[in-house]
mmCIF file of C-alpha atoms and ligand atoms in Angstrom:
data_model
loop_
_atom_site.group_PDB
_atom_site.id
_atom_site.type_symbol
_atom_site.label_atom_id
_atom_site.label_comp_id
_atom_site.label_asym_id
_atom_site.label_seq_id
_atom_site.Cartn_x
_atom_site.Cartn_y
_atom_site.Cartn_z
ATOM 1 C CA SER M 135 45.419 -37.364 22.239
ATOM 2 C CA SER M 136 46.836 -34.878 24.782
ATOM 3 C CA VAL M 137 43.325 -34.760 26.251
ATOM 4 C CA ILE M 138 43.345 -38.537 26.639
ATOM 5 C CA LYS M 139 46.606 -38.408 28.623
ATOM 6 C CA ASP M 140 45.200 -35.725 30.890
ATOM 7 C CA LEU M 141 42.055 -37.618 31.759
ATOM 8 C CA LYS M 142 43.508 -40.496 33.794
ATOM 9 C CA GLY M 143 40.065 -41.690 34.708
ATOM 10 C CA ARG M 144 39.637 -45.183 36.086
ATOM 11 C CA LEU M 145 37.192 -46.035 33.264
ATOM 12 C CA ASP M 146 38.696 -43.982 30.441
ATOM 13 C CA GLY M 147 37.344 -44.953 27.040
ATOM 14 C CA LYS M 148 35.008 -47.619 28.380
ATOM 15 C CA VAL M 149 31.336 -47.929 27.497
ATOM 16 C CA ALA M 150 28.986 -48.694 30.380
ATOM 17 C CA ILE M 151 25.280 -49.477 30.562
ATOM 18 C CA ILE M 152 23.693 -48.839 33.940
ATOM 19 C CA THR M 153 20.095 -49.967 34.515
ATOM 20 C CA GLY M 154 18.008 -48.251 37.149
ATOM 21 C CA ALA M 155 20.229 -45.210 36.534
ATOM 22 C CA GLY M 156 17.475 -42.736 37.354
ATOM 23 C CA SER M 157 17.626 -43.150 41.123
ATOM 24 C CA GLY M 158 19.634 -44.316 44.127
ATOM 25 C CA ILE M 159 22.607 -46.591 43.433
ATOM 26 C CA GLY M 160 22.259 -46.328 39.650
ATOM 27 C CA PHE M 161 22.106 -42.536 39.725
ATOM 28 C CA GLU M 162 25.262 -42.195 41.821
ATOM 29 C CA SER M 163 27.020 -44.828 39.715
ATOM 30 C CA ALA M 164 26.217 -42.997 36.486
ATOM 31 C CA ILE M 165 27.834 -39.838 37.865
ATOM 32 C CA LEU M 166 30.860 -41.684 39.225
ATOM 33 C CA PHE M 167 31.423 -43.788 36.088
ATOM 34 C CA ALA M 168 31.177 -40.640 33.940
ATOM 35 C CA ARG M 169 33.578 -38.783 36.241
ATOM 36 C CA GLU M 170 36.049 -41.624 35.681
ATOM 37 C CA GLY M 171 35.838 -41.242 31.923
ATOM 38 C CA ALA M 172 33.252 -43.816 30.869
ATOM 39 C CA ASN M 173 30.598 -43.269 28.238
ATOM 40 C CA VAL M 174 27.423 -43.995 30.155
ATOM 41 C CA ILE M 175 24.098 -45.228 28.849
ATOM 42 C CA ALA M 176 21.777 -44.284 31.704
ATOM 43 C CA ALA M 177 18.885 -46.715 31.306
ATOM 44 C CA ASP M 178 15.697 -46.653 33.315
ATOM 45 C CA ILE M 179 12.001 -47.440 32.950
ATOM 46 C CA ASN M 180 11.489 -43.825 33.971
ATOM 47 C CA LEU M 181 12.999 -41.870 31.072
ATOM 48 C CA GLN M 182 12.645 -38.502 32.815
ATOM 49 C CA SER M 183 14.786 -39.627 35.716
ATOM 50 C CA ALA M 184 17.405 -41.042 33.317
ATOM 51 C CA GLU M 185 17.418 -37.703 31.496
ATOM 52 C CA ALA M 186 17.906 -35.930 34.824
ATOM 53 C CA VAL M 187 21.076 -37.916 35.534
ATOM 54 C CA VAL M 188 22.405 -37.052 32.058
ATOM 55 C CA GLU M 189 21.747 -33.356 32.765
ATOM 56 C CA ARG M 190 23.548 -33.650 36.085
ATOM 57 C CA ILE M 191 26.572 -35.234 34.422
ATOM 58 C CA LYS M 192 26.672 -32.497 31.764
ATOM 59 C CA GLU M 193 26.569 -29.802 34.478
ATOM 60 C CA LYS M 194 29.296 -31.466 36.515
ATOM 61 C CA PHE M 195 31.711 -32.340 33.714
ATOM 62 C CA PRO M 196 31.026 -29.856 30.883
ATOM 63 C CA LEU M 197 34.440 -29.858 29.274
ATOM 64 C CA ASN M 198 35.060 -33.533 28.735
ATOM 65 C CA VAL M 199 34.843 -34.010 24.992
ATOM 66 C CA LEU M 200 35.630 -37.708 25.057
ATOM 67 C CA ARG M 201 32.822 -38.865 27.220
ATOM 68 C CA ARG M 202 29.206 -39.048 26.136
ATOM 69 C CA THR M 203 26.222 -39.838 28.297
ATOM 70 C CA VAL M 204 22.787 -40.708 26.975
ATOM 71 C CA ALA M 205 19.464 -41.527 28.573
ATOM 72 C CA TYR M 206 17.579 -44.606 27.412
ATOM 73 C CA LYS M 207 14.138 -45.924 28.329
ATOM 74 C CA VAL M 208 14.067 -49.644 29.093
ATOM 75 C CA ASP M 209 11.946 -52.085 31.016
ATOM 76 C CA VAL M 210 14.503 -54.724 32.013
ATOM 77 C CA SER M 211 11.778 -57.345 32.414
ATOM 78 C CA LYS M 212 11.177 -57.283 28.628
ATOM 79 C CA GLU M 213 13.854 -59.178 26.750
ATOM 80 C CA ASP M 214 13.310 -57.397 23.434
ATOM 81 C CA GLU M 215 13.824 -54.030 25.154
ATOM 82 C CA VAL M 216 17.070 -55.170 26.800
ATOM 83 C CA LYS M 217 18.290 -56.563 23.478
ATOM 84 C CA LYS M 218 17.513 -53.222 21.802
ATOM 85 C CA LEU M 219 19.339 -51.336 24.563
ATOM 86 C CA VAL M 220 22.491 -53.335 23.880
ATOM 87 C CA GLU M 221 22.063 -52.971 20.094
ATOM 88 C CA PHE M 222 21.643 -49.211 20.530
ATOM 89 C CA THR M 223 24.840 -49.109 22.602
ATOM 90 C CA LEU M 224 26.838 -51.000 19.973
ATOM 91 C CA LYS M 225 25.479 -48.766 17.208
ATOM 92 C CA GLU M 226 26.165 -45.508 19.073
ATOM 93 C CA PHE M 227 29.400 -46.394 20.883
ATOM 94 C CA GLY M 228 30.794 -49.377 18.980
ATOM 95 C CA LYS M 229 31.296 -51.668 21.975
ATOM 96 C CA LEU M 230 30.190 -52.566 25.503
ATOM 97 C CA ASN M 231 32.724 -52.917 28.329
ATOM 98 C CA ILE M 232 30.604 -52.658 31.473
ATOM 99 C CA MET M 233 27.077 -53.876 32.178
ATOM 100 C CA PHE M 234 25.676 -52.846 35.546
ATOM 101 C CA ASN M 235 22.407 -54.745 35.983
ATOM 102 C CA ASN M 236 21.151 -52.700 38.878
ATOM 103 C CA ALA M 237 17.436 -52.063 38.329
ATOM 104 C CA GLY M 238 15.310 -53.741 40.958
ATOM 105 C CA ILE M 239 12.149 -53.354 42.980
ATOM 106 C CA MET M 240 11.023 -54.204 46.456
ATOM 107 C CA HIS M 241 7.241 -54.404 46.413
ATOM 108 C CA PRO M 242 5.638 -52.722 49.439
ATOM 109 C CA HIS M 243 3.237 -55.652 49.738
ATOM 110 C CA ASP M 244 2.977 -57.984 52.732
ATOM 111 C CA ASP M 245 5.528 -60.297 51.157
ATOM 112 C CA ASN M 246 5.660 -63.167 53.638
ATOM 113 C CA CYS M 247 5.469 -66.770 52.521
ATOM 114 C CA ILE M 248 1.799 -67.238 53.415
ATOM 115 C CA ASN M 249 0.412 -63.875 52.320
ATOM 116 C CA THR M 250 2.520 -63.031 49.316
ATOM 117 C CA ASP M 251 0.527 -62.653 46.191
ATOM 118 C CA GLU M 252 1.468 -64.408 42.970
ATOM 119 C CA LYS M 253 1.355 -61.167 40.988
ATOM 120 C CA VAL M 254 3.873 -59.578 43.377
ATOM 121 C CA TRP M 255 6.039 -62.706 43.236
ATOM 122 C CA ASP M 256 6.058 -62.732 39.411
ATOM 123 C CA LEU M 257 6.639 -58.990 39.084
ATOM 124 C CA THR M 258 9.569 -59.175 41.534
ATOM 125 C CA MET M 259 11.118 -62.150 39.741
ATOM 126 C CA ASN M 260 10.553 -60.638 36.297
ATOM 127 C CA ILE M 261 12.400 -57.429 37.147
ATOM 128 C CA ASN M 262 14.961 -58.514 39.749
ATOM 129 C CA LEU M 263 15.927 -61.891 38.305
ATOM 130 C CA LYS M 264 14.844 -62.216 34.671
ATOM 131 C CA GLY M 265 15.921 -58.610 34.101
ATOM 132 C CA VAL M 266 19.420 -59.525 35.298
ATOM 133 C CA TRP M 267 19.452 -62.652 33.139
ATOM 134 C CA TYR M 268 18.460 -60.665 30.024
ATOM 135 C CA GLY M 269 21.080 -58.034 30.836
ATOM 136 C CA CYS M 270 23.785 -60.694 31.226
ATOM 137 C CA LYS M 271 22.702 -62.569 28.104
ATOM 138 C CA TRP M 272 22.849 -59.602 25.753
ATOM 139 C CA ALA M 273 25.904 -58.072 27.418
ATOM 140 C CA ILE M 274 27.857 -61.329 27.048
ATOM 141 C CA ASP M 275 26.809 -61.513 23.401
ATOM 142 C CA ALA M 276 28.125 -57.960 22.880
ATOM 143 C CA MET M 277 31.291 -58.337 24.973
ATOM 144 C CA ARG M 278 32.346 -61.341 22.911
ATOM 145 C CA LYS M 279 32.399 -59.045 19.888
ATOM 146 C CA ASN M 280 34.553 -56.270 21.400
ATOM 147 C CA LYS M 281 37.510 -55.727 19.103
ATOM 148 C CA ASP M 282 39.812 -53.900 21.505
ATOM 149 C CA ASN M 283 40.150 -55.133 25.103
ATOM 150 C CA LYS M 284 37.934 -58.172 24.566
ATOM 151 C CA GLY M 285 35.613 -59.173 27.337
ATOM 152 C CA GLY M 286 34.127 -56.959 29.984
ATOM 153 C CA SER M 287 32.785 -56.578 33.482
ATOM 154 C CA ILE M 288 29.222 -57.402 34.504
ATOM 155 C CA ILE M 289 27.966 -56.285 37.905
ATOM 156 C CA ASN M 290 24.630 -57.524 39.169
ATOM 157 C CA THR M 291 23.007 -55.806 42.117
ATOM 158 C CA ALA M 292 21.845 -58.417 44.608
ATOM 159 C CA SER M 293 21.449 -57.661 48.315
ATOM 160 C CA PHE M 294 22.659 -58.884 51.694
ATOM 161 C CA VAL M 295 19.279 -60.647 51.930
ATOM 162 C CA GLY M 296 20.436 -62.927 49.126
ATOM 163 C CA LEU M 297 23.031 -64.252 51.605
ATOM 164 C CA MET M 298 20.955 -64.368 54.767
ATOM 165 C CA GLY M 299 17.335 -64.203 55.839
ATOM 166 C CA ALA M 300 15.779 -60.791 56.375
ATOM 167 C CA ALA M 301 14.090 -60.073 59.697
ATOM 168 C CA THR M 302 11.233 -58.312 57.911
ATOM 169 C CA PRO M 303 9.269 -60.599 55.562
ATOM 170 C CA GLN M 304 10.132 -60.017 51.909
ATOM 171 C CA ILE M 305 10.240 -63.544 50.575
ATOM 172 C CA ALA M 306 9.923 -62.895 46.827
ATOM 173 C CA TYR M 307 12.572 -60.174 47.025
ATOM 174 C CA THR M 308 14.951 -62.344 49.071
ATOM 175 C CA ALA M 309 14.479 -65.298 46.715
ATOM 176 C CA SER M 310 15.134 -63.081 43.666
ATOM 177 C CA LYS M 311 18.369 -61.743 45.160
ATOM 178 C CA GLY M 312 19.642 -65.191 46.188
ATOM 179 C CA ALA M 313 19.067 -66.293 42.613
ATOM 180 C CA VAL M 314 20.971 -63.275 41.255
ATOM 181 C CA ILE M 315 24.007 -64.333 43.307
ATOM 182 C CA ALA M 316 23.782 -67.951 42.074
ATOM 183 C CA LEU M 317 23.332 -66.884 38.456
ATOM 184 C CA SER M 318 26.279 -64.474 38.696
ATOM 185 C CA ARG M 319 28.601 -67.158 40.084
ATOM 186 C CA GLU M 320 27.769 -69.601 37.316
ATOM 187 C CA LEU M 321 28.174 -67.012 34.570
ATOM 188 C CA ALA M 322 31.502 -65.985 36.105
ATOM 189 C CA VAL M 323 32.707 -69.573 35.845
ATOM 190 C CA THR M 324 31.387 -70.246 32.357
ATOM 191 C CA HIS M 325 32.655 -67.004 30.803
ATOM 192 C CA ALA M 326 35.943 -66.502 32.672
ATOM 193 C CA ARG M 327 38.057 -67.738 29.734
ATOM 194 C CA GLU M 328 36.426 -65.103 27.557
ATOM 195 C CA ASN M 329 37.680 -62.396 29.936
ATOM 196 C CA ILE M 330 34.131 -61.604 30.969
ATOM 197 C CA ARG M 331 33.980 -61.047 34.713
ATOM 198 C CA VAL M 332 30.684 -61.347 36.573
ATOM 199 C CA ASN M 333 30.271 -60.251 40.179
ATOM 200 C CA SER M 334 27.386 -59.413 42.449
ATOM 201 C CA LEU M 335 27.158 -56.336 44.583
ATOM 202 C CA CYS M 336 25.448 -56.989 47.905
ATOM 203 C CA PRO M 337 24.324 -53.711 49.443
ATOM 204 C CA GLY M 338 23.246 -53.525 53.050
ATOM 205 C CA PRO M 339 20.274 -51.380 54.023
ATOM 206 C CA LEU M 340 20.481 -47.970 52.380
ATOM 207 C CA ARG M 341 18.926 -44.621 53.022
ATOM 208 C CA THR M 342 16.969 -44.673 49.746
ATOM 209 C CA PRO M 343 13.247 -44.182 49.068
ATOM 210 C CA LEU M 344 12.968 -47.898 48.220
ATOM 211 C CA LEU M 345 13.949 -48.990 51.718
ATOM 212 C CA MET M 346 12.656 -46.001 53.674
ATOM 213 C CA ASP M 347 9.176 -46.590 52.170
ATOM 214 C CA PHE M 348 9.396 -50.218 53.206
ATOM 215 C CA LEU M 349 10.696 -49.570 56.751
ATOM 216 C CA ASN M 350 8.030 -46.919 57.181
ATOM 217 C CA THR M 351 8.070 -46.551 60.986
ATOM 218 C CA ASP M 352 10.885 -45.632 63.395
ATOM 219 C CA GLU M 353 10.420 -48.994 65.067
ATOM 220 C CA LYS M 354 11.078 -50.840 61.806
ATOM 221 C CA LYS M 355 14.068 -48.630 60.991
ATOM 222 C CA ASN M 356 15.608 -49.124 64.436
ATOM 223 C CA ARG M 357 15.011 -52.844 64.316
ATOM 224 C CA ARG M 358 17.025 -53.030 61.097
ATOM 225 C CA LEU M 359 19.807 -50.799 62.465
ATOM 226 C CA VAL M 360 20.336 -53.061 65.493
ATOM 227 C CA HIS M 361 21.910 -55.463 63.015
ATOM 228 C CA VAL M 362 24.247 -52.953 61.363
ATOM 229 C CA PRO M 363 27.569 -52.664 63.249
ATOM 230 C CA ILE M 364 28.335 -49.274 61.661
ATOM 231 C CA GLY M 365 25.029 -48.065 63.137
ATOM 232 C CA ARG M 366 23.573 -46.169 60.195
ATOM 233 C CA PHE M 367 21.968 -46.805 56.839
ATOM 234 C CA GLY M 368 24.359 -46.734 53.885
ATOM 235 C CA GLU M 369 24.406 -44.065 51.198
ATOM 236 C CA PRO M 370 23.879 -44.958 47.527
ATOM 237 C CA VAL M 371 27.224 -43.364 46.628
ATOM 238 C CA GLU M 372 28.969 -45.901 48.890
ATOM 239 C CA GLN M 373 27.542 -48.632 46.645
ATOM 240 C CA ALA M 374 28.562 -46.716 43.535
ATOM 241 C CA GLN M 375 32.167 -46.580 44.767
ATOM 242 C CA ALA M 376 32.195 -50.376 45.088
ATOM 243 C CA ALA M 377 30.538 -50.823 41.685
ATOM 244 C CA LEU M 378 33.209 -48.558 40.180
ATOM 245 C CA PHE M 379 35.920 -50.846 41.551
ATOM 246 C CA LEU M 380 34.220 -53.931 40.077
ATOM 247 C CA ALA M 381 33.708 -52.117 36.769
ATOM 248 C CA SER M 382 37.343 -51.015 36.499
ATOM 249 C CA ASP M 383 40.422 -53.024 35.598
ATOM 250 C CA GLU M 384 41.541 -52.631 39.230
ATOM 251 C CA SER M 385 39.405 -55.710 39.965
ATOM 252 C CA SER M 386 40.855 -57.683 37.026
ATOM 253 C CA TYR M 387 41.354 -60.891 39.070
ATOM 254 C CA ILE M 388 37.964 -60.732 40.769
ATOM 255 C CA THR M 389 35.117 -62.754 39.303
ATOM 256 C CA GLY M 390 32.310 -64.863 40.734
ATOM 257 C CA THR M 391 32.372 -63.050 44.040
ATOM 258 C CA GLU M 392 29.860 -61.179 46.155
ATOM 259 C CA LEU M 393 31.054 -57.789 47.258
ATOM 260 C CA LYS M 394 29.245 -57.020 50.499
ATOM 261 C CA VAL M 395 28.912 -53.299 51.102
ATOM 262 C CA ASP M 396 26.804 -53.532 54.199
ATOM 263 C CA GLY M 397 28.292 -51.709 57.194
ATOM 264 C CA GLY M 398 29.386 -55.044 58.657
ATOM 265 C CA LEU M 399 25.859 -56.475 58.738
ATOM 266 C CA THR M 400 26.718 -59.910 57.389
ATOM 267 C CA ALA M 401 29.658 -60.233 59.802
ATOM 268 C CA ALA M 402 27.476 -59.653 62.851
ATOM 269 C CA TYR M 403 25.787 -62.118 65.110
HETATM 270 P P1 NAD O 514 15.715 -46.970 43.577
HETATM 271 O O1 NAD O 514 14.279 -47.319 43.663
HETATM 272 O O2 NAD O 514 16.198 -45.689 44.150
HETATM 273 O O3 NAD O 514 16.186 -47.076 42.061
HETATM 274 C C1 NAD O 514 15.788 -48.134 41.234
HETATM 275 C C2 NAD O 514 15.640 -47.617 39.806
HETATM 276 O O4 NAD O 514 15.278 -48.728 38.991
HETATM 277 C C3 NAD O 514 14.535 -46.568 39.640
HETATM 278 O O5 NAD O 514 15.046 -45.450 38.938
HETATM 279 C C4 NAD O 514 13.461 -47.288 38.840
HETATM 280 O O6 NAD O 514 12.747 -46.438 37.945
HETATM 281 C C5 NAD O 514 14.285 -48.316 38.074
HETATM 282 N N1 NAD O 514 13.477 -49.460 37.659
HETATM 283 C C6 NAD O 514 12.504 -50.103 38.349
HETATM 284 N N2 NAD O 514 11.973 -51.070 37.609
HETATM 285 C C7 NAD O 514 12.611 -51.051 36.416
HETATM 286 C C8 NAD O 514 12.491 -51.811 35.220
HETATM 287 N N3 NAD O 514 11.577 -52.788 35.097
HETATM 288 N N4 NAD O 514 13.309 -51.529 34.187
HETATM 289 C C9 NAD O 514 14.222 -50.531 34.288
HETATM 290 N N5 NAD O 514 14.368 -49.769 35.372
HETATM 291 C C10 NAD O 514 13.571 -50.026 36.439
HETATM 292 O O7 NAD O 514 16.465 -48.199 44.285
HETATM 293 P P2 NAD O 514 17.980 -48.452 44.752
HETATM 294 O O8 NAD O 514 17.969 -48.555 46.222
HETATM 295 O O9 NAD O 514 18.953 -47.572 44.081
HETATM 296 O O10 NAD O 514 18.107 -49.950 44.217
HETATM 297 C C11 NAD O 514 18.964 -50.358 43.192
HETATM 298 C C12 NAD O 514 19.228 -51.828 43.389
HETATM 299 O O11 NAD O 514 19.800 -52.049 44.676
HETATM 300 C C13 NAD O 514 17.989 -52.714 43.328
HETATM 301 O O12 NAD O 514 18.282 -53.892 42.616
HETATM 302 C C14 NAD O 514 17.720 -53.017 44.788
HETATM 303 O O13 NAD O 514 17.022 -54.223 44.962
HETATM 304 C C15 NAD O 514 19.122 -53.091 45.336
HETATM 305 N N6 NAD O 514 19.256 -52.935 46.772
HETATM 306 C C16 NAD O 514 18.805 -51.830 47.410
HETATM 307 C C17 NAD O 514 18.938 -51.738 48.793
HETATM 308 C C18 NAD O 514 18.425 -50.541 49.545
HETATM 309 O O14 NAD O 514 18.483 -50.558 50.767
HETATM 310 N N7 NAD O 514 17.961 -49.496 48.901
HETATM 311 C C19 NAD O 514 19.538 -52.758 49.518
HETATM 312 C C20 NAD O 514 20.000 -53.878 48.834
HETATM 313 C C21 NAD O 514 19.856 -53.945 47.464
#
């Protein structure tokens, strides 16, 4: 118990699932959540990358006996896999306090309204929207059963494009993210009395492979940056810091909101 007192982490003793933990926002969040004392289930469709984040955490925080981090392979677009991920978490850790539904894709296809292809549309919706729904559904089911500190915090990664139109065509992606925000608000309202908080994280444009592959010329990059008052792309760790706040009890009165972490983009005209 003396170790517990010494930890003073912002997520001490909590159990957190992070999807898309193998890269970008999820990767940085896994490290940050673990640093703050959470047990982290680093879930990703790419098991190797999830294992790499677990290795990184073990290197960085070798002496913490209370925290455990495990890698888990999941395709969030398959409900049975998401259900099993939550069941695994309850079996291994006994409870679920934090669900960070962060996995998402932006297909590098010409995704404008006329040209977008139905396969791209369905794939985008299945991962970005249905994946979030499945994550919320099974997390809520688990959080209702928590014996200590009942309830929990669910964070769904949306995007600034869910709040406004993107200048570069990405219609399926934008539609999926707008729906994530709407779904999160309604779940926040319907589960508030169960002490389950649901918020969306709305990142601005980040310096990650996902976006840099999409904005693949200097012209496209500069066009996007014109709209960012801070004048640079964001870093994944800056999203992780915001997710940590929403995950922790420091945000105990915040539910049904969109936290914009976007360098001022959505404030600009
Ligand atoms: P990333 O590509 O670096 O990481 C995404 C991770 O999700 C990868 O590890 C990938 O393997 C995993 N993944 C993909 N499909 C999956 C599936 N079906 N099941 C489980 N895991 C899957 O991307 P990122 O930039 O860290 O993006 C994380 C989230 O942030 C996404 O929802 C994305 O839409 C959103 N976002 C990103 C930006 C940006 O500029 N990068 C901006 C706004 C929102």
